Coordinates of N, CA and C in Angstrom, one line a residue:
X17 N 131.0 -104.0 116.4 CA 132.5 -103.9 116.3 C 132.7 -103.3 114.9
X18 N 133.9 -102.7 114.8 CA 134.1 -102.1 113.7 C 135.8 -102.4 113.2
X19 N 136.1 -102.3 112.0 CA 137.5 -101.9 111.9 C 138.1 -100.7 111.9
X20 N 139.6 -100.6 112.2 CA 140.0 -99.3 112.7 C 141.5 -99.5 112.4
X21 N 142.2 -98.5 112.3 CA 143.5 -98.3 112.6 C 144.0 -97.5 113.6
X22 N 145.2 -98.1 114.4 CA 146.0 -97.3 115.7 C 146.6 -95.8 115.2
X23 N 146.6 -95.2 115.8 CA 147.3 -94.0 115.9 C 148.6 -94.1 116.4
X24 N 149.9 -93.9 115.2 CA 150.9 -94.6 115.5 C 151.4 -93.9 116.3
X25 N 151.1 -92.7 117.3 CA 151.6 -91.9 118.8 C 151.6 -93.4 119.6
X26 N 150.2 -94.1 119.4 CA 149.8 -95.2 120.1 C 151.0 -96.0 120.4
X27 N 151.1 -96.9 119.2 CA 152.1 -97.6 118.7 C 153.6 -97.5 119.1
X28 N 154.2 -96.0 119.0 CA 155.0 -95.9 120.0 C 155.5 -96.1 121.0
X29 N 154.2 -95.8 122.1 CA 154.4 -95.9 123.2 C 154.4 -97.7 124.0
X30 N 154.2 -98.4 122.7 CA 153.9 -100.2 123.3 C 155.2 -100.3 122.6
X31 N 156.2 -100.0 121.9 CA 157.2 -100.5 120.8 C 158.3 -101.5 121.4
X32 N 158.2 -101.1 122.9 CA 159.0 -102.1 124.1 C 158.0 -103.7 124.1
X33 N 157.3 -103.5 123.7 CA 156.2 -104.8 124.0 C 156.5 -105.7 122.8
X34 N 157.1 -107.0 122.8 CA 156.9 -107.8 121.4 C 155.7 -108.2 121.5
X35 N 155.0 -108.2 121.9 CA 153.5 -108.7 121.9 C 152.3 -107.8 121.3
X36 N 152.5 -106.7 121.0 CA 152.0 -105.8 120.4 C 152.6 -105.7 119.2
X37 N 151.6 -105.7 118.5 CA 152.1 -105.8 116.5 C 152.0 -104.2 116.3
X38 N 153.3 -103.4 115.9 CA 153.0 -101.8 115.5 C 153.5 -101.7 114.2
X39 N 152.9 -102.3 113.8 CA 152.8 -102.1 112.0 C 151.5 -100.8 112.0
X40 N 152.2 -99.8 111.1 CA 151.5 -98.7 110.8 C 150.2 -98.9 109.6
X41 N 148.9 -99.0 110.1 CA 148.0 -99.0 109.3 C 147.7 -100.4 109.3
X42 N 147.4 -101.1 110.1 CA 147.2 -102.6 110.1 C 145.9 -102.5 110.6
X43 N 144.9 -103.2 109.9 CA 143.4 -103.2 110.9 C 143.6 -103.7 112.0
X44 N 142.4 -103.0 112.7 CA 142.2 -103.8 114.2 C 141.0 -104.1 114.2
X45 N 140.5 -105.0 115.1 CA 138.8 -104.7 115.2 C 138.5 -104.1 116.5
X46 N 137.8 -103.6 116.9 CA 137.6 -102.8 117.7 C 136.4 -103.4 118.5
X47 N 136.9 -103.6 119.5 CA 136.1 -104.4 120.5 C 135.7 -103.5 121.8
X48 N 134.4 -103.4 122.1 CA 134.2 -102.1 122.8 C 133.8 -102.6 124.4
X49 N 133.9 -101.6 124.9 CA 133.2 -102.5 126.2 C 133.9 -104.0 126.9
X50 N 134.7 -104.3 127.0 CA 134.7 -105.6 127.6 C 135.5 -105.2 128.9
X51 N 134.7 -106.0 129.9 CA 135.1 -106.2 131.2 C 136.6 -106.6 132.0
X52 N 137.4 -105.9 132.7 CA 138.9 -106.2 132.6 C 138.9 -106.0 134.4
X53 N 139.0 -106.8 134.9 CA 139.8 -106.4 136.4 C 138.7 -105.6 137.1
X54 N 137.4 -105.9 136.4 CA 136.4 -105.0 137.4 C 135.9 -103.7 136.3
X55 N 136.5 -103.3 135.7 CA 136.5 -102.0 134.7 C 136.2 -102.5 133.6
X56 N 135.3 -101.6 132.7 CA 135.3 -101.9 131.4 C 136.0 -100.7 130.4
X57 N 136.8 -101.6 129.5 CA 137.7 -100.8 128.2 C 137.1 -101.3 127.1
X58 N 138.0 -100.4 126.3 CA 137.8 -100.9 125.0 C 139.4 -101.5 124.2
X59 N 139.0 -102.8 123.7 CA 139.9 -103.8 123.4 C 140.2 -103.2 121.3
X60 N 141.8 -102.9 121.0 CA 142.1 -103.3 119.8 C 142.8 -104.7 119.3
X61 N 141.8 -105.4 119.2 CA 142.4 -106.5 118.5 C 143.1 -107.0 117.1
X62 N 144.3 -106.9 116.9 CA 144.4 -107.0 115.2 C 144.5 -108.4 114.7
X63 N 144.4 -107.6 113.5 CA 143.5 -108.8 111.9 C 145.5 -109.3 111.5
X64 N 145.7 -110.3 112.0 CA 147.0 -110.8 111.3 C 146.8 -111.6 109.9
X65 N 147.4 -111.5 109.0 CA 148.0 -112.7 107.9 C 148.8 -114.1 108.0
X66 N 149.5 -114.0 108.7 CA 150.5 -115.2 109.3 C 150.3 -115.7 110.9
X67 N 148.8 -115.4 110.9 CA 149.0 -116.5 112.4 C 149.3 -117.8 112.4
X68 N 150.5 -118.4 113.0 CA 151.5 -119.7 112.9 C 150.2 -120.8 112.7
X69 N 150.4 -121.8 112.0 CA 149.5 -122.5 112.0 C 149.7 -123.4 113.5
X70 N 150.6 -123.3 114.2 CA 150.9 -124.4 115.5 C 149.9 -123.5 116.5
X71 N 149.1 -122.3 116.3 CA 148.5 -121.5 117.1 C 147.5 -121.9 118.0
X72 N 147.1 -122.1 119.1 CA 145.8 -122.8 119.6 C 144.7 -122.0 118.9
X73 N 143.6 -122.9 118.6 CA 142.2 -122.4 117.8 C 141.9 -121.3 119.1
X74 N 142.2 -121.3 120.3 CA 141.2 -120.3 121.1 C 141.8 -118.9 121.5
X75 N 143.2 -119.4 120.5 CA 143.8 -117.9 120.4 C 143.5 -116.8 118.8
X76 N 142.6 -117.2 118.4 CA 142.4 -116.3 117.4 C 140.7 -117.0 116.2
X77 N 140.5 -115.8 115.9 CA 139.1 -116.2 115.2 C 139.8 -116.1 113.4
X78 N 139.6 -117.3 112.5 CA 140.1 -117.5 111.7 C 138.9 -116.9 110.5
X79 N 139.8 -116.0 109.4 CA 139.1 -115.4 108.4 C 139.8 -115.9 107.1
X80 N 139.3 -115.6 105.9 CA 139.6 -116.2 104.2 C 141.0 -115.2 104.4
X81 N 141.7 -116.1 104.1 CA 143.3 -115.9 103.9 C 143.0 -114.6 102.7
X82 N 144.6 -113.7 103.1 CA 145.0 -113.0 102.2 C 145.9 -113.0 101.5
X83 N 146.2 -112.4 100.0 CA 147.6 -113.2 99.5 C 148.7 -112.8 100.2
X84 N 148.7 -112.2 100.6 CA 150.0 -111.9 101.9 C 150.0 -113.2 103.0
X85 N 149.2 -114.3 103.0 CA 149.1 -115.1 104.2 C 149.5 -116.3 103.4
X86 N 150.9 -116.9 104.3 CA 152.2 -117.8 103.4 C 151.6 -119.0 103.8
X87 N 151.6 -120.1 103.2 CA 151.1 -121.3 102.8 C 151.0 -122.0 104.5
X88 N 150.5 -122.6 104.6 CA 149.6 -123.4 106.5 C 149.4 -122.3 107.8
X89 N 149.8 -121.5 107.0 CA 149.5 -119.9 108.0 C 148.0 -119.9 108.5
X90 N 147.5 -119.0 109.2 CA 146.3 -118.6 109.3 C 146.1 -117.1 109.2
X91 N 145.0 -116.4 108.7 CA 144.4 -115.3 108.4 C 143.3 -114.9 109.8
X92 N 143.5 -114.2 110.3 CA 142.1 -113.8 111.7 C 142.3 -112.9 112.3
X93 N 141.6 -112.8 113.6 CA 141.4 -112.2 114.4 C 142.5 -112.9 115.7
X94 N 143.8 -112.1 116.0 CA 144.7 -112.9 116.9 C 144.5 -112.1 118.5
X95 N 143.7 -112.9 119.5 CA 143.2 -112.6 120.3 C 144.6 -112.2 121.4
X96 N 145.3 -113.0 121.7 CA 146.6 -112.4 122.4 C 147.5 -111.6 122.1
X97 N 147.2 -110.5 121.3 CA 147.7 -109.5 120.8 C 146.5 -108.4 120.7
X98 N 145.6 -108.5 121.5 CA 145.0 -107.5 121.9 C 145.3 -106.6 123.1
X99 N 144.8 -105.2 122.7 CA 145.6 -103.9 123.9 C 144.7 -103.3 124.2
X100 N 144.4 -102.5 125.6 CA 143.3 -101.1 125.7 C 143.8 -100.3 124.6
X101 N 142.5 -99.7 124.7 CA 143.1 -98.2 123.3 C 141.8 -97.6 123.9
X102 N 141.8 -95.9 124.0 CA 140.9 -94.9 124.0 C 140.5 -94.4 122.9
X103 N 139.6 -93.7 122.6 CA 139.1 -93.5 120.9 C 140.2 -92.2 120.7
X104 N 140.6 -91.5 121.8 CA 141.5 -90.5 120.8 C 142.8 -91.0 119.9
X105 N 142.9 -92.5 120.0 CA 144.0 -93.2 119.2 C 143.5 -94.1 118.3
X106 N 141.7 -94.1 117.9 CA 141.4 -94.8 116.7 C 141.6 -94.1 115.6
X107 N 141.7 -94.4 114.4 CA 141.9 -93.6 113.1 C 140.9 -94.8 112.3
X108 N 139.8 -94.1 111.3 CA 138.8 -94.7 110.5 C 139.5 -95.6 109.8
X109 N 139.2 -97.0 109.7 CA 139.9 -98.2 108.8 C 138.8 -97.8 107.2
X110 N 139.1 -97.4 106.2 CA 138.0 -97.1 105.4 C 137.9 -98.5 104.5
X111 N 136.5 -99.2 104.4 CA 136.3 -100.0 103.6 C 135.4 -99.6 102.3
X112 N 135.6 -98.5 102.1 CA 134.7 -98.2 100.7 C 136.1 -98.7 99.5
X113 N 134.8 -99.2 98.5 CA 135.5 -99.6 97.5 C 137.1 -100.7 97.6
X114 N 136.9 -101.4 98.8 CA 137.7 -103.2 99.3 C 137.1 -104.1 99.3
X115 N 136.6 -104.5 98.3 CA 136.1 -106.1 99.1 C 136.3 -106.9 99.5
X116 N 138.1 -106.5 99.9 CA 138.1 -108.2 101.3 C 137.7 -107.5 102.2
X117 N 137.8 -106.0 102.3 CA 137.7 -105.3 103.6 C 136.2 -105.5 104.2
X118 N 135.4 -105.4 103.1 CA 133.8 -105.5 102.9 C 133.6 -106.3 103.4
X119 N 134.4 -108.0 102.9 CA 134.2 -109.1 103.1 C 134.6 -109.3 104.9
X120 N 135.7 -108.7 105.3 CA 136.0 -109.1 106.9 C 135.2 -108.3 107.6
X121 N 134.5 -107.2 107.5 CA 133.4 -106.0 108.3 C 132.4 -107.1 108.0
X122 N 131.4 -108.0 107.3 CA 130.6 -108.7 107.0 C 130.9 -109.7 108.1
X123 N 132.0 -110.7 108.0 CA 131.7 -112.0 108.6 C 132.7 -111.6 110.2
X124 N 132.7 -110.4 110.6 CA 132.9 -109.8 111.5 C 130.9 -109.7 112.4
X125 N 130.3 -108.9 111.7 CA 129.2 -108.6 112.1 C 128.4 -109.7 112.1
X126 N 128.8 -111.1 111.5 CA 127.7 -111.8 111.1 C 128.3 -112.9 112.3
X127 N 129.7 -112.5 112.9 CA 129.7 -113.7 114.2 C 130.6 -112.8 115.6
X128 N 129.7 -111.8 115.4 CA 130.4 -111.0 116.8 C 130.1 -111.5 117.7
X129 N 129.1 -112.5 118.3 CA 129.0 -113.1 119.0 C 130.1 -114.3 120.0
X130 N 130.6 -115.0 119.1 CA 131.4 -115.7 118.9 C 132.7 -115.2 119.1
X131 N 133.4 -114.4 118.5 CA 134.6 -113.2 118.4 C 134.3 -112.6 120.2
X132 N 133.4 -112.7 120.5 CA 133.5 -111.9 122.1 C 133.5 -112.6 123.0
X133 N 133.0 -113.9 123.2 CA 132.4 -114.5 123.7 C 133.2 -116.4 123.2
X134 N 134.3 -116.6 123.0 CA 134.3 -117.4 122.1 C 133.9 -119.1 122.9
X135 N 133.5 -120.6 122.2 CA 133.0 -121.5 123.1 C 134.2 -122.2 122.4
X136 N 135.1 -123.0 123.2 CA 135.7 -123.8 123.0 C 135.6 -125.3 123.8

């Protein structure tokens, strides 16, 4: 899995959807392959700052808060706000020289497992 940002053509086209976050330049993680109705897609899931703390734990994988993320909030991976996306709408998320960004590609990779597959 990697991070990525939408191609805001993308973005556009969901802007009828409140369920789809189209904030320009917001990471996603990029979740490849997963199984949907028989077909396999590829899933953008985005990295929120204020996921409501009242949120169920099995709707989102929880990461080290950002200072953008307001006091009993949660910081993660918000799984019901995930969309198909084809790669001609990824745009490279660059983490050179970020170290939170460092930091979430890391504990991204170190529990992809979990993030795909989650046990509740």
């Amino acid at each position: 899995m990697k991070l990525v940002s939408i191609n805001p053509k993308l973005l556009e086209k969901y802007k009828s959807d409140p369920e789809v976050l189209t904030k320009s330049g917001r990471p996603y993680v990029l979740v490849i392959r997963l199984k949907y109705k028989g077909q396999k897609y590829d899933f953008a899931v985005p990295i929120r700052s204020n996921v409501p703390a009242a949120a169920p734990r099995e709707q989102y994988f929880a990461l080290p808060p950002r200072p953008t993320t307001k006091p009993r909030n949660r910081h993660g991976i918000h799984y019901i706000k995930m969309f198909p996306v084809t790669k001609e709408y990824l745009i490279r998320y660059r983490t050179e020289g970020n170290v939170f960004a460092q930091l979430i590609q890391s504990i991204i990779d170190n529990n992809t497992k979990e993030i795909v597959d989650p046990v509740f």
